[in-house]
PDB file of C-alpha atoms in Angstrom:
ATOM      1  CA  UNK A 296       9.981  10.535   7.616  1.00  0.00           C
ATOM      2  CA  UNK A 297      10.771   7.391   9.414  1.00  0.00           C
ATOM      3  CA  UNK A 298      12.696   5.025   7.869  1.00  0.00           C
ATOM      4  CA  UNK A 299      12.669   1.313   9.214  1.00  0.00           C
ATOM      5  CA  UNK A 300      15.616  -0.889   7.990  1.00  0.00           C
ATOM      6  CA  UNK A 301      15.305  -4.464   8.414  1.00  0.00           C
ATOM      7  CA  UNK A 302      17.707  -7.071   7.157  1.00  0.00           C
ATOM      8  CA  UNK A 303      15.459  -8.734   4.825  1.00  0.00           C
ATOM      9  CA  UNK A 304      11.900  -8.623   3.265  1.00  0.00           C
ATOM     10  CA  UNK A 305      10.606 -11.256   6.002  1.00  0.00           C
ATOM     11  CA  UNK A 306      11.425  -8.957   8.819  1.00  0.00           C
ATOM     12  CA  UNK A 307      10.175  -6.138   6.859  1.00  0.00           C
ATOM     13  CA  UNK A 308       6.971  -8.049   6.583  1.00  0.00           C
ATOM     14  CA  UNK A 309       6.821  -8.891  10.172  1.00  0.00           C
ATOM     15  CA  UNK A 310       7.532  -5.283  11.230  1.00  0.00           C
ATOM     16  CA  UNK A 311       4.797  -4.090   9.046  1.00  0.00           C
ATOM     17  CA  UNK A 312       2.253  -6.591  10.264  1.00  0.00           C
ATOM     18  CA  UNK A 313       3.084  -5.892  13.911  1.00  0.00           C
ATOM     19  CA  UNK A 314       2.429  -2.196  13.107  1.00  0.00           C
ATOM     20  CA  UNK A 315      -0.826  -2.668  11.654  1.00  0.00           C
ATOM     21  CA  UNK A 316      -1.943  -4.890  14.323  1.00  0.00           C
ATOM     22  CA  UNK A 317      -0.707  -2.077  17.049  1.00  0.00           C
ATOM     23  CA  UNK A 318      -2.236   0.822  15.111  1.00  0.00           C
ATOM     24  CA  UNK A 319      -5.832  -1.219  14.776  1.00  0.00           C
ATOM     25  CA  UNK A 320      -5.648  -2.190  18.639  1.00  0.00           C
ATOM     26  CA  UNK A 321      -4.943   1.278  19.712  1.00  0.00           C
ATOM     27  CA  UNK A 322      -7.674   2.902  17.821  1.00  0.00           C
ATOM     28  CA  UNK A 323     -10.270   0.445  19.513  1.00  0.00           C
ATOM     29  CA  UNK A 324     -12.538   0.611  16.701  1.00  0.00           C
ATOM     30  CA  UNK A 325     -16.270  -0.016  16.853  1.00  0.00           C
ATOM     31  CA  UNK A 326     -19.053  -0.294  14.044  1.00  0.00           C
ATOM     32  CA  UNK A 327     -19.755   3.257  14.509  1.00  0.00           C
ATOM     33  CA  UNK A 328     -16.013   4.373  14.624  1.00  0.00           C
ATOM     34  CA  UNK A 329     -14.164   1.848  12.324  1.00  0.00           C
ATOM     35  CA  UNK A 330     -10.395   2.041  11.493  1.00  0.00           C
ATOM     36  CA  UNK A 331     -10.004   2.789   7.959  1.00  0.00           C
ATOM     37  CA  UNK A 332      -7.240   1.357   6.104  1.00  0.00           C
ATOM     38  CA  UNK A 333      -5.997   1.490   2.067  1.00  0.00           C
ATOM     39  CA  UNK A 334      -3.928  -1.321   0.932  1.00  0.00           C
ATOM     40  CA  UNK A 335      -2.322  -2.486  -2.213  1.00  0.00           C
ATOM     41  CA  UNK A 336      -2.162  -5.453  -4.065  1.00  0.00           C
ATOM     42  CA  UNK A 337       1.089  -7.045  -5.658  1.00  0.00           C
ATOM     43  CA  UNK A 338       4.007  -8.733  -3.959  1.00  0.00           C
ATOM     44  CA  UNK A 339       5.116  -6.055  -1.795  1.00  0.00           C
ATOM     45  CA  UNK A 340       2.247  -6.606   0.942  1.00  0.00           C
ATOM     46  CA  UNK A 341       2.224 -10.352   0.800  1.00  0.00           C
ATOM     47  CA  UNK A 342       4.246 -11.377   3.598  1.00  0.00           C
ATOM     48  CA  UNK A 343       2.475  -8.770   5.930  1.00  0.00           C
ATOM     49  CA  UNK A 344      -0.864 -10.277   4.988  1.00  0.00           C
ATOM     50  CA  UNK A 345       0.359 -13.764   5.899  1.00  0.00           C
ATOM     51  CA  UNK A 346       1.561 -12.537   9.364  1.00  0.00           C
ATOM     52  CA  UNK A 347      -1.835 -10.385   9.813  1.00  0.00           C
ATOM     53  CA  UNK A 348      -3.814 -13.536   8.986  1.00  0.00           C
ATOM     54  CA  UNK A 349      -1.836 -15.747  11.426  1.00  0.00           C
ATOM     55  CA  UNK A 350      -2.755 -12.932  14.141  1.00  0.00           C
ATOM     56  CA  UNK A 351      -6.187 -13.275  13.403  1.00  0.00           C
ATOM     57  CA  UNK A 352      -6.124 -17.078  13.478  1.00  0.00           C
ATOM     58  CA  UNK A 353      -4.466 -17.041  16.617  1.00  0.00           C
ATOM     59  CA  UNK A 354      -7.261 -14.753  18.037  1.00  0.00           C
ATOM     60  CA  UNK A 355      -4.825 -11.944  18.579  1.00  0.00           C
ATOM     61  CA  UNK A 356      -6.209  -9.379  16.052  1.00  0.00           C
ATOM     62  CA  UNK A 357     -10.007  -8.994  14.870  1.00  0.00           C
ATOM     63  CA  UNK A 358     -10.773  -6.920  11.634  1.00  0.00           C
ATOM     64  CA  UNK A 359     -14.462  -6.955  12.302  1.00  0.00           C
ATOM     65  CA  UNK A 360     -14.449  -3.317  12.667  1.00  0.00           C
ATOM     66  CA  UNK A 361     -12.001  -2.086   9.948  1.00  0.00           C
ATOM     67  CA  UNK A 362     -12.864  -0.557   6.787  1.00  0.00           C
ATOM     68  CA  UNK A 363     -10.457  -1.311   3.812  1.00  0.00           C
ATOM     69  CA  UNK A 364     -10.053   0.455   0.562  1.00  0.00           C
ATOM     70  CA  UNK A 365      -7.936  -0.854  -2.317  1.00  0.00           C
ATOM     71  CA  UNK A 366      -5.294   1.370  -3.990  1.00  0.00           C
ATOM     72  CA  UNK A 367      -5.716   0.753  -7.804  1.00  0.00           C
ATOM     73  CA  UNK A 368      -7.369  -1.737 -10.287  1.00  0.00           C
ATOM     74  CA  UNK A 369      -6.677  -2.697 -13.890  1.00  0.00           C
ATOM     75  CA  UNK A 370      -9.508  -1.362 -16.441  1.00  0.00           C
ATOM     76  CA  UNK A 371     -11.439  -4.032 -18.125  1.00  0.00           C
ATOM     77  CA  UNK A 372     -10.722  -6.723 -15.922  1.00  0.00           C
ATOM     78  CA  UNK A 373     -13.614  -8.464 -14.091  1.00  0.00           C
ATOM     79  CA  UNK A 374     -13.480  -9.088 -10.471  1.00  0.00           C
ATOM     80  CA  UNK A 375     -13.087 -13.049 -11.123  1.00  0.00           C
ATOM     81  CA  UNK A 376     -10.016 -12.306 -13.519  1.00  0.00           C
ATOM     82  CA  UNK A 377      -6.848 -14.083 -12.227  1.00  0.00           C
ATOM     83  CA  UNK A 378      -5.021 -11.068 -12.448  1.00  0.00           C
ATOM     84  CA  UNK A 379      -7.479  -8.512 -11.091  1.00  0.00           C
ATOM     85  CA  UNK A 380      -6.410  -6.785  -7.956  1.00  0.00           C
ATOM     86  CA  UNK A 381     -10.061  -7.667  -6.682  1.00  0.00           C
ATOM     87  CA  UNK A 382      -9.704 -11.246  -6.949  1.00  0.00           C
ATOM     88  CA  UNK A 383      -5.952 -11.038  -5.557  1.00  0.00           C
ATOM     89  CA  UNK A 384      -6.873  -9.201  -2.089  1.00  0.00           C
ATOM     90  CA  UNK A 385     -10.040 -11.637  -1.578  1.00  0.00           C
ATOM     91  CA  UNK A 386      -7.794 -14.694  -2.171  1.00  0.00           C
ATOM     92  CA  UNK A 387      -4.547 -13.555  -0.476  1.00  0.00           C
ATOM     93  CA  UNK A 388      -6.078 -11.747   2.459  1.00  0.00           C
ATOM     94  CA  UNK A 389      -9.665 -10.903   2.914  1.00  0.00           C
ATOM     95  CA  UNK A 390     -10.847 -14.527   2.434  1.00  0.00           C
ATOM     96  CA  UNK A 391      -8.824 -15.317   5.421  1.00  0.00           C
ATOM     97  CA  UNK A 392      -9.739 -12.846   8.150  1.00  0.00           C
ATOM     98  CA  UNK A 393     -13.188 -11.734   9.724  1.00  0.00           C
ATOM     99  CA  UNK A 394     -13.630  -8.537   7.823  1.00  0.00           C
ATOM    100  CA  UNK A 395     -17.223  -7.684   7.160  1.00  0.00           C
ATOM    101  CA  UNK A 396     -17.853  -7.553   3.215  1.00  0.00           C
ATOM    102  CA  UNK A 397     -19.770  -4.373   3.443  1.00  0.00           C
ATOM    103  CA  UNK A 398     -16.338  -2.750   4.833  1.00  0.00           C
ATOM    104  CA  UNK A 399     -14.476  -3.629   1.719  1.00  0.00           C
ATOM    105  CA  UNK A 400     -14.410  -1.138  -0.976  1.00  0.00           C
ATOM    106  CA  UNK A 401     -12.526  -1.940  -4.282  1.00  0.00           C
ATOM    107  CA  UNK A 402     -12.198   0.205  -7.608  1.00  0.00           C
ATOM    108  CA  UNK A 403     -14.424  -1.172 -10.142  1.00  0.00           C
ATOM    109  CA  UNK A 404     -12.397  -1.696 -13.205  1.00  0.00           C
ATOM    110  CA  UNK A 405     -15.392  -2.743 -15.278  1.00  0.00           C
ATOM    111  CA  UNK A 406     -17.167   0.428 -14.779  1.00  0.00           C
ATOM    112  CA  UNK A 407     -18.679   2.327 -17.723  1.00  0.00           C
ATOM    113  CA  UNK A 408     -18.328   5.646 -16.082  1.00  0.00           C
ATOM    114  CA  UNK A 409     -14.860   6.233 -15.029  1.00  0.00           C
ATOM    115  CA  UNK A 410     -15.452   9.862 -13.803  1.00  0.00           C
ATOM    116  CA  UNK A 411     -18.457   8.881 -11.660  1.00  0.00           C
ATOM    117  CA  UNK A 412     -16.449   5.750 -10.216  1.00  0.00           C
ATOM    118  CA  UNK A 413     -13.351   7.869  -9.210  1.00  0.00           C
ATOM    119  CA  UNK A 414     -15.512  10.675  -7.616  1.00  0.00           C
ATOM    120  CA  UNK A 415     -17.652   8.385  -5.796  1.00  0.00           C
ATOM    121  CA  UNK A 416     -14.391   6.669  -4.622  1.00  0.00           C
ATOM    122  CA  UNK A 417     -13.095   9.857  -3.228  1.00  0.00           C
ATOM    123  CA  UNK A 418     -16.567  10.587  -1.708  1.00  0.00           C
ATOM    124  CA  UNK A 419     -16.897   7.388   0.095  1.00  0.00           C
ATOM    125  CA  UNK A 420     -13.431   7.940   1.700  1.00  0.00           C
ATOM    126  CA  UNK A 421     -14.484  11.221   3.008  1.00  0.00           C
ATOM    127  CA  UNK A 422     -17.517   9.794   4.488  1.00  0.00           C
ATOM    128  CA  UNK A 423     -15.387   7.697   6.836  1.00  0.00           C
ATOM    129  CA  UNK A 424     -13.344  10.778   7.981  1.00  0.00           C
ATOM    130  CA  UNK A 425     -10.505   9.867   5.649  1.00  0.00           C
ATOM    131  CA  UNK A 426      -8.190   7.053   5.797  1.00  0.00           C
ATOM    132  CA  UNK A 427      -6.411   6.343   9.067  1.00  0.00           C
ATOM    133  CA  UNK A 428      -3.537   4.307   7.680  1.00  0.00           C
ATOM    134  CA  UNK A 429      -2.616   4.109   3.893  1.00  0.00           C
ATOM    135  CA  UNK A 430      -0.258   1.102   3.289  1.00  0.00           C
ATOM    136  CA  UNK A 431       1.540   0.935  -0.044  1.00  0.00           C
ATOM    137  CA  UNK A 432       4.323  -0.573  -2.347  1.00  0.00           C
ATOM    138  CA  UNK A 433       6.773   1.470  -4.758  1.00  0.00           C
ATOM    139  CA  UNK A 434       7.802   1.008  -8.090  1.00  0.00           C
ATOM    140  CA  UNK A 435      11.321   0.897  -9.307  1.00  0.00           C
ATOM    141  CA  UNK A 436      10.459   4.548 -10.918  1.00  0.00           C
ATOM    142  CA  UNK A 437       9.188   5.682  -7.593  1.00  0.00           C
ATOM    143  CA  UNK A 438       5.591   5.357  -8.531  1.00  0.00           C
ATOM    144  CA  UNK A 439       3.115   4.805  -5.580  1.00  0.00           C
ATOM    145  CA  UNK A 440      -0.269   3.142  -6.343  1.00  0.00           C
ATOM    146  CA  UNK A 441      -0.457   3.702 -10.124  1.00  0.00           C
ATOM    147  CA  UNK A 442       0.733   7.226  -9.938  1.00  0.00           C
ATOM    148  CA  UNK A 443       3.581   7.110 -12.369  1.00  0.00           C
ATOM    149  CA  UNK A 444       6.568   9.591 -12.933  1.00  0.00           C
ATOM    150  CA  UNK A 445       4.751  12.883 -14.292  1.00  0.00           C
ATOM    151  CA  UNK A 446       1.558  12.421 -12.333  1.00  0.00           C
ATOM    152  CA  UNK A 447       0.282  15.568 -10.768  1.00  0.00           C
ATOM    153  CA  UNK A 448       1.221  15.844  -7.100  1.00  0.00           C
ATOM    154  CA  UNK A 449      -2.423  17.371  -6.698  1.00  0.00           C
ATOM    155  CA  UNK A 450      -3.853  14.286  -8.354  1.00  0.00           C
ATOM    156  CA  UNK A 451      -7.142  12.505  -7.034  1.00  0.00           C
ATOM    157  CA  UNK A 452      -8.544   9.066  -7.992  1.00  0.00           C
ATOM    158  CA  UNK A 453      -8.640   8.805 -11.744  1.00  0.00           C
ATOM    159  CA  UNK A 454      -7.900   6.600 -14.884  1.00  0.00           C
ATOM    160  CA  UNK A 455      -4.305   6.442 -15.935  1.00  0.00           C
ATOM    161  CA  UNK A 456      -2.416   5.123 -18.883  1.00  0.00           C
ATOM    162  CA  UNK A 457       0.409   2.794 -17.698  1.00  0.00           C
ATOM    163  CA  UNK A 458       3.968   3.531 -19.284  1.00  0.00           C
ATOM    164  CA  UNK A 459       5.954   0.790 -20.990  1.00  0.00           C
ATOM    165  CA  UNK A 460       8.271   0.191 -17.820  1.00  0.00           C
ATOM    166  CA  UNK A 461       5.356  -0.555 -15.667  1.00  0.00           C
ATOM    167  CA  UNK A 462       3.791  -2.530 -18.207  1.00  0.00           C
ATOM    168  CA  UNK A 463       7.001  -4.595 -18.649  1.00  0.00           C
ATOM    169  CA  UNK A 464       7.540  -5.098 -14.807  1.00  0.00           C
ATOM    170  CA  UNK A 465       3.964  -6.248 -14.638  1.00  0.00           C
ATOM    171  CA  UNK A 466       4.500  -8.776 -17.263  1.00  0.00           C
ATOM    172  CA  UNK A 467       5.499 -11.244 -14.938  1.00  0.00           C
ATOM    173  CA  UNK A 468       1.745 -11.625 -13.630  1.00  0.00           C
ATOM    174  CA  UNK A 469       0.705 -12.270 -17.253  1.00  0.00           C
ATOM    175  CA  UNK A 470       2.841 -15.328 -18.558  1.00  0.00           C
ATOM    176  CA  UNK A 471       5.486 -12.652 -19.118  1.00  0.00           C
ATOM    177  CA  UNK A 472       3.620 -11.349 -22.119  1.00  0.00           C
ATOM    178  CA  UNK A 473       3.474  -7.539 -22.044  1.00  0.00           C
ATOM    179  CA  UNK A 474       0.575  -7.489 -24.495  1.00  0.00           C
ATOM    180  CA  UNK A 475      -1.544  -9.148 -21.944  1.00  0.00           C
ATOM    181  CA  UNK A 476      -0.972  -6.261 -19.522  1.00  0.00           C
ATOM    182  CA  UNK A 477      -4.025  -3.794 -19.445  1.00  0.00           C
ATOM    183  CA  UNK A 478      -2.876  -0.358 -20.558  1.00  0.00           C
ATOM    184  CA  UNK A 479      -5.166   1.591 -18.322  1.00  0.00           C
ATOM    185  CA  UNK A 480      -5.863   1.553 -14.740  1.00  0.00           C
ATOM    186  CA  UNK A 481      -8.001   3.298 -11.953  1.00  0.00           C
ATOM    187  CA  UNK A 482      -5.933   4.851  -9.290  1.00  0.00           C
ATOM    188  CA  UNK A 483      -6.199   6.647  -6.266  1.00  0.00           C
ATOM    189  CA  UNK A 484      -4.457  10.044  -6.579  1.00  0.00           C
ATOM    190  CA  UNK A 485      -1.278  11.464  -4.832  1.00  0.00           C
ATOM    191  CA  UNK A 486      -3.291  13.974  -3.105  1.00  0.00           C
ATOM    192  CA  UNK A 487      -5.651  11.291  -1.909  1.00  0.00           C
ATOM    193  CA  UNK A 488      -2.444   9.525  -0.365  1.00  0.00           C
ATOM    194  CA  UNK A 489      -1.264  12.746   1.223  1.00  0.00           C
ATOM    195  CA  UNK A 490      -4.630  13.013   3.064  1.00  0.00           C
ATOM    196  CA  UNK A 491      -4.159   9.788   4.614  1.00  0.00           C
ATOM    197  CA  UNK A 492      -3.429  10.256   8.367  1.00  0.00           C
ATOM    198  CA  UNK A 493      -0.426   8.209   8.296  1.00  0.00           C
ATOM    199  CA  UNK A 494       1.394   6.398   5.037  1.00  0.00           C
ATOM    200  CA  UNK A 495       3.298   3.101   5.414  1.00  0.00           C
ATOM    201  CA  UNK A 496       5.331   2.080   2.300  1.00  0.00           C
ATOM    202  CA  UNK A 497       7.122  -1.144   2.061  1.00  0.00           C
ATOM    203  CA  UNK A 498      10.094  -1.396  -0.141  1.00  0.00           C
ATOM    204  CA  UNK A 499      12.190  -4.584  -0.419  1.00  0.00           C
ATOM    205  CA  UNK A 500      15.317  -5.572  -2.745  1.00  0.00           C
ATOM    206  CA  UNK A 501      18.016  -3.798  -4.650  1.00  0.00           C
ATOM    207  CA  UNK A 502      15.487  -3.071  -7.501  1.00  0.00           C
ATOM    208  CA  UNK A 503      13.835  -0.498  -5.071  1.00  0.00           C
ATOM    209  CA  UNK A 504      17.326   1.404  -4.302  1.00  0.00           C
ATOM    210  CA  UNK A 505      16.835   4.351  -6.914  1.00  0.00           C
ATOM    211  CA  UNK A 506      13.217   4.809  -5.388  1.00  0.00           C
ATOM    212  CA  UNK A 507      14.144   4.948  -1.947  1.00  0.00           C
ATOM    213  CA  UNK A 508      16.899   7.091  -2.506  1.00  0.00           C
ATOM    214  CA  UNK A 509      14.705   9.585  -4.266  1.00  0.00           C
ATOM    215  CA  UNK A 510      12.262   9.263  -1.438  1.00  0.00           C
ATOM    216  CA  UNK A 511      14.852   9.806   1.275  1.00  0.00           C
ATOM    217  CA  UNK A 512      17.556  11.927  -0.147  1.00  0.00           C
ATOM    218  CA  UNK A 513      16.097  13.241  -3.433  1.00  0.00           C
ATOM    219  CA  UNK A 514      14.248  16.454  -3.858  1.00  0.00           C
ATOM    220  CA  UNK A 515      10.359  16.759  -4.092  1.00  0.00           C
ATOM    221  CA  UNK A 516       9.825  15.805  -7.754  1.00  0.00           C
ATOM    222  CA  UNK A 517       6.870  14.812  -9.866  1.00  0.00           C
ATOM    223  CA  UNK A 518       9.055  12.458 -11.832  1.00  0.00           C
ATOM    224  CA  UNK A 519       9.557  10.708  -8.574  1.00  0.00           C
ATOM    225  CA  UNK A 520       6.119  10.606  -7.155  1.00  0.00           C
ATOM    226  CA  UNK A 521       7.236   8.732  -3.699  1.00  0.00           C
ATOM    227  CA  UNK A 522       9.498  11.951  -2.958  1.00  0.00           C
ATOM    228  CA  UNK A 523       6.229  13.893  -1.942  1.00  0.00           C
ATOM    229  CA  UNK A 524       5.975  11.634   1.262  1.00  0.00           C
ATOM    230  CA  UNK A 525       8.769  14.143   2.518  1.00  0.00           C
ATOM    231  CA  UNK A 526       5.742  16.516   2.911  1.00  0.00           C
ATOM    232  CA  UNK A 527       3.572  13.972   4.945  1.00  0.00           C
ATOM    233  CA  UNK A 528       3.535  14.712   8.646  1.00  0.00           C
ATOM    234  CA  UNK A 529       3.400  10.954   9.391  1.00  0.00           C
ATOM    235  CA  UNK A 530       4.943   9.089   6.575  1.00  0.00           C
ATOM    236  CA  UNK A 531       7.275   5.839   7.334  1.00  0.00           C
ATOM    237  CA  UNK A 532       9.065   3.550   4.993  1.00  0.00           C
ATOM    238  CA  UNK A 533       9.695  -0.196   5.958  1.00  0.00           C
ATOM    239  CA  UNK A 534      12.648  -1.525   3.984  1.00  0.00           C
ATOM    240  CA  UNK A 535      15.520  -4.115   3.802  1.00  0.00           C
ATOM    241  CA  UNK A 536      19.169  -3.680   3.561  1.00  0.00           C
ATOM    242  CA  UNK A 537      19.115  -4.139  -0.138  1.00  0.00           C
ATOM    243  CA  UNK A 538      16.805  -1.550  -0.654  1.00  0.00           C
ATOM    244  CA  UNK A 539      19.256   1.036   1.097  1.00  0.00           C
ATOM    245  CA  UNK A 540      22.243   0.461  -1.141  1.00  0.00           C
ATOM    246  CA  UNK A 541      21.946   3.715  -2.932  1.00  0.00           C
ATOM    247  CA  UNK A 542      21.853   5.667   0.138  1.00  0.00           C
ATOM    248  CA  UNK A 543      24.567   7.464   2.150  1.00  0.00           C
ATOM    249  CA  UNK A 544      26.012   5.509   4.585  1.00  0.00           C
ATOM    250  CA  UNK A 545      25.373   8.525   7.020  1.00  0.00           C
ATOM    251  CA  UNK A 546      21.822   8.187   6.232  1.00  0.00           C
ATOM    252  CA  UNK A 547      21.391   4.368   6.721  1.00  0.00           C
ATOM    253  CA  UNK A 548      23.165   5.020  10.044  1.00  0.00           C
ATOM    254  CA  UNK A 549      21.214   7.716  11.173  1.00  0.00           C
ATOM    255  CA  UNK A 550      17.847   5.866  10.435  1.00  0.00           C
ATOM    256  CA  UNK A 551      19.204   2.897  12.339  1.00  0.00           C
ATOM    257  CA  UNK A 552      20.375   4.625  15.378  1.00  0.00           C
ATOM    258  CA  UNK A 553      16.869   6.516  15.497  1.00  0.00           C
ATOM    259  CA  UNK A 554      15.132   2.950  15.467  1.00  0.00           C
ATOM    260  CA  UNK A 555      17.421   1.040  18.125  1.00  0.00           C
ATOM    261  CA  UNK A 556      14.708   1.751  20.916  1.00  0.00           C
ATOM    262  CA  UNK A 557      11.934   2.311  18.597  1.00  0.00           C
ATOM    263  CA  UNK A 558       9.640  -0.913  17.962  1.00  0.00           C
ATOM    264  CA  UNK A 559       5.873  -1.136  17.361  1.00  0.00           C
ATOM    265  CA  UNK A 560       4.332  -2.309  20.563  1.00  0.00           C
ATOM    266  CA  UNK A 561       2.811  -5.713  20.433  1.00  0.00           C
ATOM    267  CA  UNK A 562      -0.722  -6.282  22.425  1.00  0.00           C
TER     268      UNK A 562
END
């Protein structure tokens, strides 16, 4: 595992955006061989999105040959609902770059056949040869996508019922009313995440400190899903100093020293 420790969220976002741009350019994607990404909604990737948009506007980056999947979606919300991840991703990212609409694949929270939707999503990912770079956030309890504590480490895209802590945390997007938060979601599975060629997690703030400790220093445990990344051959976590508050001082120093001469190449 690679741990990138930055002073604050802004620098985390810049590092993540630079890395995404580097990976896309290094792949030299074409229409026949696109670069395939999976991205989250929520607050964690916003800074990265803003910087990627700026790169596109300056003509330093193109998404013409990039395919993007999303990680999850609330069940029952229409794509036009202000709180749907479908609308979030279009308003905050897709509408501002040159991505081809046919290359955007989002889970359908209004599907009438959950099993078919989830199986089709897995099949579609495989049809592209898998995900080249999967980007995610992490919950305070260590969940990735909506794979909450107790999720099977062999899980695939499926329907999940949210626990009370996640509902409470997400209430801030629903006028701070937990009753308005959908109780069920569609989410890619942990095994789906682990099959990505590379995984990058963004973790910022002291509220993510416990999850980061679990990911880096804890044992692999389904009660802290992010810990499974210890088994991934190419996993990296981009975090800020606040998020490292529960890590041992020696652990923080080790990863900082490792990165003193390692920065993503800008092209």
